[in-house]
Each structure stands twice: as structure tokens, then as C-alpha cells.
mmCIF file of C-alpha atoms in Angstrom:
data_model
loop_
_atom_site.group_PDB
_atom_site.id
_atom_site.type_symbol
_atom_site.label_atom_id
_atom_site.label_comp_id
_atom_site.label_asym_id
_atom_site.label_seq_id
_atom_site.Cartn_x
_atom_site.Cartn_y
_atom_site.Cartn_z
ATOM 1 C CA MET A 1 21.674 -33.739 -89.284
ATOM 2 C CA THR A 2 23.986 -32.601 -87.265
ATOM 3 C CA THR A 3 22.006 -28.608 -87.276
ATOM 4 C CA SER A 4 18.367 -30.396 -86.874
ATOM 5 C CA SER A 5 19.314 -32.125 -83.981
ATOM 6 C CA ASN A 6 21.235 -29.168 -81.458
ATOM 7 C CA GLU A 7 17.809 -26.881 -82.496
ATOM 8 C CA VAL A 8 16.198 -30.579 -81.143
ATOM 9 C CA LYS A 9 18.345 -29.716 -78.416
ATOM 10 C CA ASN A 10 17.475 -26.254 -77.594
ATOM 11 C CA GLU A 11 13.745 -26.419 -77.480
ATOM 12 C CA ASN A 12 13.805 -29.704 -74.851
ATOM 13 C CA GLN A 13 16.409 -27.056 -73.207
ATOM 14 C CA THR A 14 13.764 -23.535 -73.917
ATOM 15 C CA THR A 15 10.477 -26.285 -72.915
ATOM 16 C CA LEU A 16 11.944 -27.538 -69.096
ATOM 17 C CA PRO A 17 9.512 -25.630 -66.241
ATOM 18 C CA PHE A 18 12.634 -25.825 -64.617
ATOM 19 C CA THR A 19 16.226 -26.694 -63.620
ATOM 20 C CA PRO A 20 17.021 -29.189 -60.669
ATOM 21 C CA SER A 21 18.725 -26.170 -58.625
ATOM 22 C CA ASP A 22 15.224 -24.235 -59.129
ATOM 23 C CA GLU A 23 12.545 -27.262 -57.315
ATOM 24 C CA LEU A 24 16.256 -27.483 -54.266
ATOM 25 C CA SER A 25 16.078 -23.623 -54.096
ATOM 26 C CA SER A 26 12.294 -24.180 -54.019
ATOM 27 C CA THR A 27 11.228 -26.551 -51.905
ATOM 28 C CA GLN A 28 14.377 -25.395 -48.683
ATOM 29 C CA GLU A 29 11.990 -22.376 -49.968
ATOM 30 C CA SER A 30 8.442 -23.742 -48.656
ATOM 31 C CA VAL A 31 10.284 -25.961 -45.248
ATOM 32 C CA ASN A 32 12.181 -22.944 -44.703
ATOM 33 C CA SER A 33 8.056 -20.903 -44.327
ATOM 34 C CA ARG A 34 6.408 -24.268 -43.119
ATOM 35 C CA SER A 35 9.793 -23.750 -39.755
ATOM 36 C CA ASN A 36 8.906 -20.277 -39.543
ATOM 37 C CA ILE A 37 5.172 -20.759 -39.695
ATOM 38 C CA GLU A 38 5.489 -24.138 -37.069
ATOM 39 C CA PRO A 39 6.496 -22.094 -34.112
ATOM 40 C CA VAL A 40 3.603 -19.687 -34.173
ATOM 41 C CA SER A 41 0.879 -21.532 -34.349
ATOM 42 C CA ASN A 42 2.521 -23.232 -31.131
ATOM 43 C CA GLN A 43 4.378 -20.002 -29.787
ATOM 44 C CA SER A 44 -0.229 -18.855 -29.989
ATOM 45 C CA SER A 45 -1.702 -21.620 -29.147
ATOM 46 C CA VAL A 46 0.203 -22.203 -26.290
ATOM 47 C CA GLU A 47 -0.811 -18.413 -25.541
ATOM 48 C CA ARG A 48 -3.630 -19.700 -25.880
ATOM 49 C CA ARG A 49 -3.960 -23.033 -23.043
ATOM 50 C CA THR A 50 -2.263 -20.706 -20.658
ATOM 51 C CA TRP A 51 -4.977 -17.897 -20.732
ATOM 52 C CA GLU A 52 -7.820 -21.326 -20.926
ATOM 53 C CA PHE A 53 -6.248 -22.198 -17.808
ATOM 54 C CA ILE A 54 -6.135 -18.544 -15.726
ATOM 55 C CA TRP A 55 -9.744 -17.841 -16.702
ATOM 56 C CA LYS A 56 -10.544 -21.461 -15.398
ATOM 57 C CA THR A 57 -8.576 -20.807 -12.597
ATOM 58 C CA PHE A 58 -10.150 -17.695 -11.244
ATOM 59 C CA ILE A 59 -13.447 -18.819 -11.537
ATOM 60 C CA ILE A 60 -12.314 -21.152 -9.404
ATOM 61 C CA VAL A 61 -11.396 -18.968 -6.746
ATOM 62 C CA SER A 62 -14.097 -16.678 -7.208
ATOM 63 C CA VAL A 63 -16.305 -19.683 -6.853
ATOM 64 C CA GLN A 64 -14.518 -20.250 -2.878
ATOM 65 C CA ILE A 65 -14.016 -16.866 -2.313
ATOM 66 C CA THR A 66 -17.946 -15.262 -2.653
ATOM 67 C CA ILE A 67 -18.336 -18.748 -0.548
ATOM 68 C CA VAL A 68 -16.441 -17.722 2.047
ATOM 69 C CA TRP A 69 -17.352 -14.417 1.880
ATOM 70 C CA GLU A 70 -21.519 -15.167 2.394
ATOM 71 C CA ILE A 71 -21.190 -17.873 4.976
ATOM 72 C CA CYS A 72 -19.050 -14.955 7.057
ATOM 73 C CA ALA A 73 -21.842 -12.234 6.366
ATOM 74 C CA LEU A 74 -24.468 -14.739 6.735
ATOM 75 C CA VAL A 75 -22.447 -15.339 10.242
ATOM 76 C CA LEU A 76 -22.496 -12.136 10.957
ATOM 77 C CA LEU A 77 -26.360 -10.825 10.277
ATOM 78 C CA VAL A 78 -28.105 -13.530 11.507
ATOM 79 C CA SER A 79 -28.016 -13.484 15.723
ATOM 80 C CA GLN A 80 -28.864 -17.432 16.344
ATOM 81 C CA ILE A 81 -25.780 -18.805 14.411
ATOM 82 C CA TYR A 82 -24.027 -15.681 15.719
ATOM 83 C CA GLU A 83 -24.378 -16.534 20.356
ATOM 84 C CA TRP A 84 -24.383 -20.553 18.984
ATOM 85 C CA MET A 85 -20.697 -19.354 17.503
ATOM 86 C CA LYS A 86 -20.079 -17.071 20.143
ATOM 87 C CA GLU A 87 -20.911 -20.048 22.912
ATOM 88 C CA ASN A 88 -19.050 -23.338 21.051
ATOM 89 C CA THR A 89 -16.019 -22.855 20.140
ATOM 90 C CA TRP A 90 -15.465 -26.375 19.817
ATOM 91 C CA PHE A 91 -17.407 -25.744 16.445
ATOM 92 C CA SER A 92 -15.221 -22.892 14.447
ATOM 93 C CA TRP A 93 -12.009 -25.448 15.752
ATOM 94 C CA THR A 94 -13.337 -28.259 14.758
ATOM 95 C CA CYS A 95 -14.526 -26.945 10.673
ATOM 96 C CA GLY A 96 -10.819 -25.022 11.288
ATOM 97 C CA ILE A 97 -9.611 -28.404 11.141
ATOM 98 C CA LEU A 98 -11.737 -30.493 8.926
ATOM 99 C CA GLY A 99 -11.838 -27.421 5.609
ATOM 100 C CA THR A 100 -7.725 -27.879 6.069
ATOM 101 C CA VAL A 101 -7.686 -31.300 6.369
ATOM 102 C CA LEU A 102 -9.617 -32.191 3.088
ATOM 103 C CA GLN A 103 -8.264 -29.547 1.208
ATOM 104 C CA LEU A 104 -4.962 -30.947 1.992
ATOM 105 C CA GLU A 105 -6.590 -34.740 0.839
ATOM 106 C CA MET A 106 -7.204 -32.781 -2.500
ATOM 107 C CA LEU A 107 -3.647 -30.616 -2.302
ATOM 108 C CA LEU A 108 -1.825 -34.631 -2.172
ATOM 109 C CA ILE A 109 -4.635 -37.349 -3.301
ATOM 110 C CA PRO A 110 -4.841 -37.048 -8.081
ATOM 111 C CA GLN A 111 -7.668 -38.999 -8.220
ATOM 112 C CA LEU A 112 -10.110 -36.299 -6.084
ATOM 113 C CA GLN A 113 -9.096 -33.305 -8.550
ATOM 114 C CA PHE A 114 -8.811 -34.951 -11.692
ATOM 115 C CA ALA A 115 -13.306 -36.496 -10.840
ATOM 116 C CA PHE A 116 -15.257 -34.922 -12.414
ATOM 117 C CA PRO A 117 -17.472 -33.302 -11.027
ATOM 118 C CA TYR A 118 -17.333 -34.640 -7.587
ATOM 119 C CA ASN A 119 -13.850 -32.698 -7.472
ATOM 120 C CA TYR A 120 -16.082 -29.132 -7.930
ATOM 121 C CA ILE A 121 -18.060 -31.142 -5.173
ATOM 122 C CA TYR A 122 -15.529 -32.083 -2.923
ATOM 123 C CA LEU A 123 -14.271 -28.468 -3.630
ATOM 124 C CA ILE A 124 -17.622 -26.339 -2.315
ATOM 125 C CA ILE A 125 -17.764 -28.901 1.081
ATOM 126 C CA ALA A 126 -14.232 -28.476 2.057
ATOM 127 C CA THR A 127 -14.982 -24.294 1.339
ATOM 128 C CA ILE A 128 -17.909 -24.000 3.144
ATOM 129 C CA ILE A 129 -16.496 -25.665 6.468
ATOM 130 C CA VAL A 130 -13.429 -23.330 5.618
ATOM 131 C CA ALA A 131 -15.837 -20.356 6.014
ATOM 132 C CA PHE A 132 -17.378 -20.826 8.721
ATOM 133 C CA ALA A 133 -13.536 -20.764 10.484
ATOM 134 C CA ALA A 134 -13.027 -18.230 9.075
ATOM 135 C CA ALA A 135 -15.535 -16.703 10.046
ATOM 136 C CA VAL A 136 -14.844 -16.808 13.597
ATOM 137 C CA PRO A 137 -11.992 -13.456 13.610
ATOM 138 C CA LEU A 138 -15.979 -10.796 12.773
ATOM 139 C CA ILE A 139 -17.637 -12.073 15.548
ATOM 140 C CA ASP A 140 -16.894 -9.092 17.997
ATOM 141 C CA LEU A 141 -16.453 -6.794 15.035
ATOM 142 C CA PRO A 142 -19.005 -4.854 13.127
ATOM 143 C CA PHE A 143 -20.951 -6.230 9.888
ATOM 144 C CA TRP A 144 -19.581 -3.348 7.870
ATOM 145 C CA TRP A 145 -15.860 -4.667 9.044
ATOM 146 C CA THR A 146 -16.840 -7.654 6.635
ATOM 147 C CA PHE A 147 -16.005 -5.467 3.793
ATOM 148 C CA VAL A 148 -12.849 -3.566 5.174
ATOM 149 C CA THR A 149 -11.366 -6.767 6.171
ATOM 150 C CA TRP A 150 -11.739 -7.998 2.534
ATOM 151 C CA ILE A 151 -10.723 -4.428 0.889
ATOM 152 C CA ILE A 152 -7.435 -4.618 2.748
ATOM 153 C CA THR A 153 -6.854 -8.435 1.443
ATOM 154 C CA VAL A 154 -7.433 -7.691 -1.727
ATOM 155 C CA ILE A 155 -5.405 -4.941 -1.891
ATOM 156 C CA ILE A 156 -2.897 -7.025 -0.459
ATOM 157 C CA ALA A 157 -2.874 -9.913 -2.999
ATOM 158 C CA GLY A 158 -3.720 -7.002 -6.143
ATOM 159 C CA ILE A 159 -0.219 -5.519 -4.768
ATOM 160 C CA VAL A 160 1.735 -9.133 -4.949
ATOM 161 C CA VAL A 161 0.453 -10.183 -8.169
ATOM 162 C CA ALA A 162 1.182 -6.800 -9.408
ATOM 163 C CA VAL A 163 5.248 -7.135 -8.376
ATOM 164 C CA SER A 164 5.600 -10.301 -9.453
ATOM 165 C CA VAL A 165 3.841 -9.460 -12.670
ATOM 166 C CA VAL A 166 6.205 -6.723 -13.424
ATOM 167 C CA ASN A 167 9.070 -7.718 -11.475
ATOM 168 C CA ARG A 168 9.685 -11.728 -12.344
ATOM 169 C CA PHE A 169 12.388 -12.494 -10.418
ATOM 170 C CA ASP A 170 13.650 -15.874 -9.300
ATOM 171 C CA VAL A 171 11.785 -17.338 -6.933
ATOM 172 C CA LEU A 172 14.653 -20.164 -5.625
ATOM 173 C CA LYS A 173 17.141 -17.765 -5.979
ATOM 174 C CA SER A 174 15.143 -15.366 -3.718
ATOM 175 C CA PHE A 175 14.388 -17.899 -1.087
ATOM 176 C CA GLY A 176 18.361 -16.961 0.249
ATOM 177 C CA GLU A 177 16.301 -13.266 1.301
ATOM 178 C CA PHE A 178 12.868 -14.738 2.292
ATOM 179 C CA ILE A 179 14.540 -16.455 4.659
ATOM 180 C CA LEU A 180 16.729 -13.767 5.597
ATOM 181 C CA VAL A 181 13.314 -11.563 6.185
ATOM 182 C CA THR A 182 11.863 -14.480 8.412
ATOM 183 C CA PHE A 183 14.921 -14.315 10.763
ATOM 184 C CA ILE A 184 14.572 -11.063 11.702
ATOM 185 C CA VAL A 185 11.623 -10.601 11.886
ATOM 186 C CA GLU A 186 11.235 -13.616 14.171
ATOM 187 C CA LEU A 187 14.502 -11.959 16.103
ATOM 188 C CA ALA A 188 12.672 -9.544 16.621
ATOM 189 C CA PHE A 189 9.878 -11.154 17.990
ATOM 190 C CA VAL A 190 12.147 -13.039 20.200
ATOM 191 C CA ILE A 191 14.049 -9.719 20.892
ATOM 192 C CA ILE A 192 11.217 -8.371 22.475
ATOM 193 C CA PHE A 193 8.936 -11.329 23.324
ATOM 194 C CA PHE A 194 10.732 -11.520 27.270
ATOM 195 C CA PRO A 195 9.649 -7.116 28.067
ATOM 196 C CA PHE A 196 5.794 -7.902 26.637
ATOM 197 C CA ILE A 197 5.158 -10.102 27.905
ATOM 198 C CA PHE A 198 6.464 -9.046 32.154
ATOM 199 C CA TRP A 199 4.033 -5.917 30.591
ATOM 200 C CA ARG A 200 2.019 -9.065 29.557
ATOM 201 C CA GLU A 201 0.667 -7.255 26.864
ATOM 202 C CA PHE A 202 -0.236 -9.951 24.226
ATOM 203 C CA ASP A 203 -2.241 -8.116 21.951
ATOM 204 C CA ILE A 204 1.724 -6.950 20.235
ATOM 205 C CA LEU A 205 2.965 -10.757 20.985
ATOM 206 C CA ILE A 206 -0.114 -11.740 19.042
ATOM 207 C CA ILE A 207 -0.172 -8.803 16.265
ATOM 208 C CA LEU A 208 3.324 -10.178 15.501
ATOM 209 C CA CYS A 209 2.901 -12.904 15.014
ATOM 210 C CA GLY A 210 -0.112 -12.464 12.158
ATOM 211 C CA PHE A 211 2.120 -10.425 10.917
ATOM 212 C CA ALA A 212 5.521 -12.609 10.475
ATOM 213 C CA MET A 213 2.625 -15.634 9.053
ATOM 214 C CA MET A 214 1.169 -13.093 6.457
ATOM 215 C CA TRP A 215 4.917 -13.081 5.385
ATOM 216 C CA THR A 216 4.696 -16.693 4.365
ATOM 217 C CA VAL A 217 1.366 -16.612 2.659
ATOM 218 C CA ILE A 218 2.148 -13.332 0.333
ATOM 219 C CA SER A 219 5.812 -15.032 -0.342
ATOM 220 C CA GLU A 220 3.782 -18.734 -1.461
ATOM 221 C CA ILE A 221 0.985 -16.001 -4.044
ATOM 222 C CA ALA A 222 3.988 -14.874 -5.274
ATOM 223 C CA ILE A 223 5.229 -17.885 -6.277
ATOM 224 C CA ILE A 224 2.463 -18.657 -7.043
ATOM 225 C CA VAL A 225 2.240 -15.619 -9.325
ATOM 226 C CA GLN A 226 5.526 -17.485 -10.731
ATOM 227 C CA ALA A 227 4.294 -20.745 -12.062
ATOM 228 C CA LEU A 228 1.767 -18.790 -13.924
ATOM 229 C CA LEU A 229 3.882 -17.095 -15.552
ATOM 230 C CA GLY A 230 5.687 -20.009 -17.239
ATOM 231 C CA ASP A 231 8.805 -21.289 -14.128
ATOM 232 C CA ARG A 232 8.443 -24.890 -15.032
ATOM 233 C CA ARG A 233 10.081 -25.764 -12.045
ATOM 234 C CA PHE A 234 6.879 -24.948 -10.214
ATOM 235 C CA THR A 235 4.527 -25.155 -13.974
ATOM 236 C CA PHE A 236 0.882 -26.777 -13.043
ATOM 237 C CA ARG A 237 -0.546 -28.745 -16.148
ATOM 238 C CA ASN A 238 -2.612 -28.298 -18.635
ATOM 239 C CA ASN A 239 -5.379 -30.179 -16.150
ATOM 240 C CA GLN A 240 -4.774 -28.641 -12.801
ATOM 241 C CA HIS A 241 -6.184 -25.222 -12.795
ATOM 242 C CA VAL A 242 -8.642 -27.173 -9.969
ATOM 243 C CA LEU A 243 -5.463 -27.962 -7.703
ATOM 244 C CA CYS A 244 -4.128 -24.250 -9.181
ATOM 245 C CA GLY A 245 -6.995 -22.710 -8.297
ATOM 246 C CA LEU A 246 -7.362 -24.333 -4.773
ATOM 247 C CA ILE A 247 -3.998 -23.367 -3.971
ATOM 248 C CA ILE A 248 -4.579 -19.290 -4.813
ATOM 249 C CA ALA A 249 -7.846 -19.487 -2.439
ATOM 250 C CA MET A 250 -6.698 -21.964 0.273
ATOM 251 C CA LEU A 251 -3.890 -18.518 0.545
ATOM 252 C CA ILE A 252 -6.873 -15.932 -0.042
ATOM 253 C CA ILE A 253 -8.704 -17.037 2.049
ATOM 254 C CA TRP A 254 -6.428 -17.663 4.957
ATOM 255 C CA LEU A 255 -4.654 -14.455 3.829
ATOM 256 C CA HIS A 256 -8.152 -12.873 4.662
ATOM 257 C CA LEU A 257 -7.891 -14.930 8.236
ATOM 258 C CA LEU A 258 -4.930 -12.821 9.691
ATOM 259 C CA VAL A 259 -5.979 -10.271 8.149
ATOM 260 C CA SER A 260 -9.373 -10.746 9.897
ATOM 261 C CA THR A 261 -7.303 -11.241 13.310
ATOM 262 C CA GLU A 262 -4.933 -8.328 13.079
ATOM 263 C CA VAL A 263 -8.209 -5.616 12.802
ATOM 264 C CA ALA A 264 -9.907 -7.483 16.412
ATOM 265 C CA ILE A 265 -7.124 -7.582 18.678
ATOM 266 C CA PHE A 266 -6.456 -3.901 16.837
ATOM 267 C CA ILE A 267 -10.259 -2.855 17.548
ATOM 268 C CA VAL A 268 -10.924 -4.520 20.871
ATOM 269 C CA SER A 269 -8.379 -3.228 22.304
ATOM 270 C CA ILE A 270 -8.552 0.138 21.381
ATOM 271 C CA ASN A 271 -12.343 -0.408 22.496
ATOM 272 C CA ARG A 272 -10.797 -2.149 25.529
ATOM 273 C CA THR A 273 -8.602 1.121 26.500
ATOM 274 C CA GLU A 274 -11.281 3.484 26.278
ATOM 275 C CA GLU A 275 -12.665 1.713 28.630
ATOM 276 C CA THR A 276 -10.033 1.771 30.675
ATOM 277 C CA GLY A 277 -10.001 5.703 30.688
ATOM 278 C CA GLY A 278 -6.017 5.055 29.042
ATOM 279 C CA ARG A 279 -5.692 2.192 30.755
ATOM 280 C CA ARG A 280 -4.414 -0.470 30.091
ATOM 281 C CA LEU A 281 -5.720 -3.478 31.965
ATOM 282 C CA TYR A 282 -3.292 -6.555 32.083
ATOM 283 C CA GLY A 283 -3.657 -8.619 28.513
ATOM 284 C CA THR A 284 -7.870 -7.992 29.149
ATOM 285 C CA SER A 285 -8.055 -7.666 25.060
ATOM 286 C CA ALA A 286 -6.048 -10.399 23.594
ATOM 287 C CA ASP A 287 -7.595 -12.563 26.304
ATOM 288 C CA LYS A 288 -11.484 -11.501 24.825
ATOM 289 C CA TYR A 289 -10.072 -12.203 21.534
ATOM 290 C CA LEU A 290 -9.060 -15.558 22.221
ATOM 291 C CA GLU A 291 -12.311 -16.765 24.699
ATOM 292 C CA LEU A 292 -14.539 -16.638 21.094
#
């Protein structure tokens, strides 16, 4: 009897598919494998959402820049619009102020950012209004300078984006360097301000002011790039591609406005110097530009 009972026990032991320790180890392996899969899937979904966000933002920026370029070309090609805007400077100032107000409303009022399709309609209207103000610095230049100024703007913006992507930096830590450089530029501006005022060289003053403003716009573009690269202090939500596109396009438009202004003053200054046989007339090129 004892032998038969032992045989039954042995048979029962051999028929068990796995022991409790095996069950525990298999459960642990499944948990580990699941935990390894979840971060990978989460990371891939985050990367996919990031690229979708960047793609939507790129489309919005491209549409706005295209509208501005077409309005600038229209103003320069149609002589009636060209002459009317040259004689009525109040229109360009009104467009600049009104367009800036509309863009600020979209920045500050979330309802205007998410109310589809009114947010896109509102954005296009604001861009068209701003485009007329952006065309003013190009009025006194040949048409082909429109391409040159936009090429310069794209090159500057591309260099800023490339440097920001390759060399990641902490914006808040670099803010002190930004303040220092801005202070040096302003100090240099004040130092040379009085001699140039004495000689009435207003062109140099306006060009220096333009470079200081360009430095500010370039810094803002670098901050936006850091936000797109994942800096959570400046990050955008998944549904804020309209806001991000508006900010980037607004910065690029302002950068183009500054570049075209600098080029216009420089060209007008050279032409005025050639007309006077190399002799400078006091403030004439700046006065001529400011009359537009």
C-alpha cells in the first residue's frame, strides 16, 4: 500500500505543468516585458504628436508668409496702389497698428485660437492687414529687392533655427547674456548718439536702432525653437499649433520688416550720396525715407 501511494504521488507531481515558483517568474517576466514596451510606445506617440504639431505649425507659418509676400508684390507691381500708398502714409500706419492689435488679441484670448474655422479666418485677415504695413519699406526700392530682402530674412531665420537645434541652450541662463549684449548695444548707441546728431547723420542712428531690434527678434525666435524642442517652460499644448504658427510668423514678418527697412535706408543713402557727387546732405536720406 505504501508503494502504491508513493507512485500516485510521483505521478501527480510529474503531471503538474509548472510549479508556483515558475508561475511567479513567468508573471514577473510578463510585467517586465509590458513595462519595457510601454515607454517605447509612449515615446513613439509623443514623437508622432510632436512632428504633427511642427508640421501644422509650418503650414500656418508658410500661409502667412506667402500672404505677406504676395501683398508686397501686389503693392509694388500695381502702380495705382503704389502711388496711393506713397501719398497716404496714414493707411500703412493704420494697417500696422490694427494688424498688431488683431494678432495680440489672438495671443491673449484663447477663444480666438481654438474656434475653428473662425481662428483661421481671423488669422488670414490679420495677416493681410499687417502685409500692407510690411510693404512700406519696399516702396522706394526696385521690385527685385523684394526677393533680396526675403532671402536675407530666410537666411537669418534659418541660421538661428539651425544654431538653436544643434546647440541646445538654457534660455533662462542665457537671458543674462542677452541683457548684457543688449546693454552694450544700447551703450554704444548712446555714446555715438551725440556726435551723429551733431553731424545730422540720421541714417546711422536708424540703422543701429534696427540692428538692436533685430537682435531682440532673433532671441525670440531662438526661444520658440527651444519650446518646440521640448523645453517645458516654454512648451505649447497639442492644440496650440495656431498660436505657435502665429508667433513664429509674426516674428519672421517683423524680422523682414527690419531687414527691408535697413536695406531701404542703406540704398537710399547711397543713391543720395551719388547724386550729390560724394558730398553728404544733412539727414537727406533718412528724411526722404521717413516721408514715405
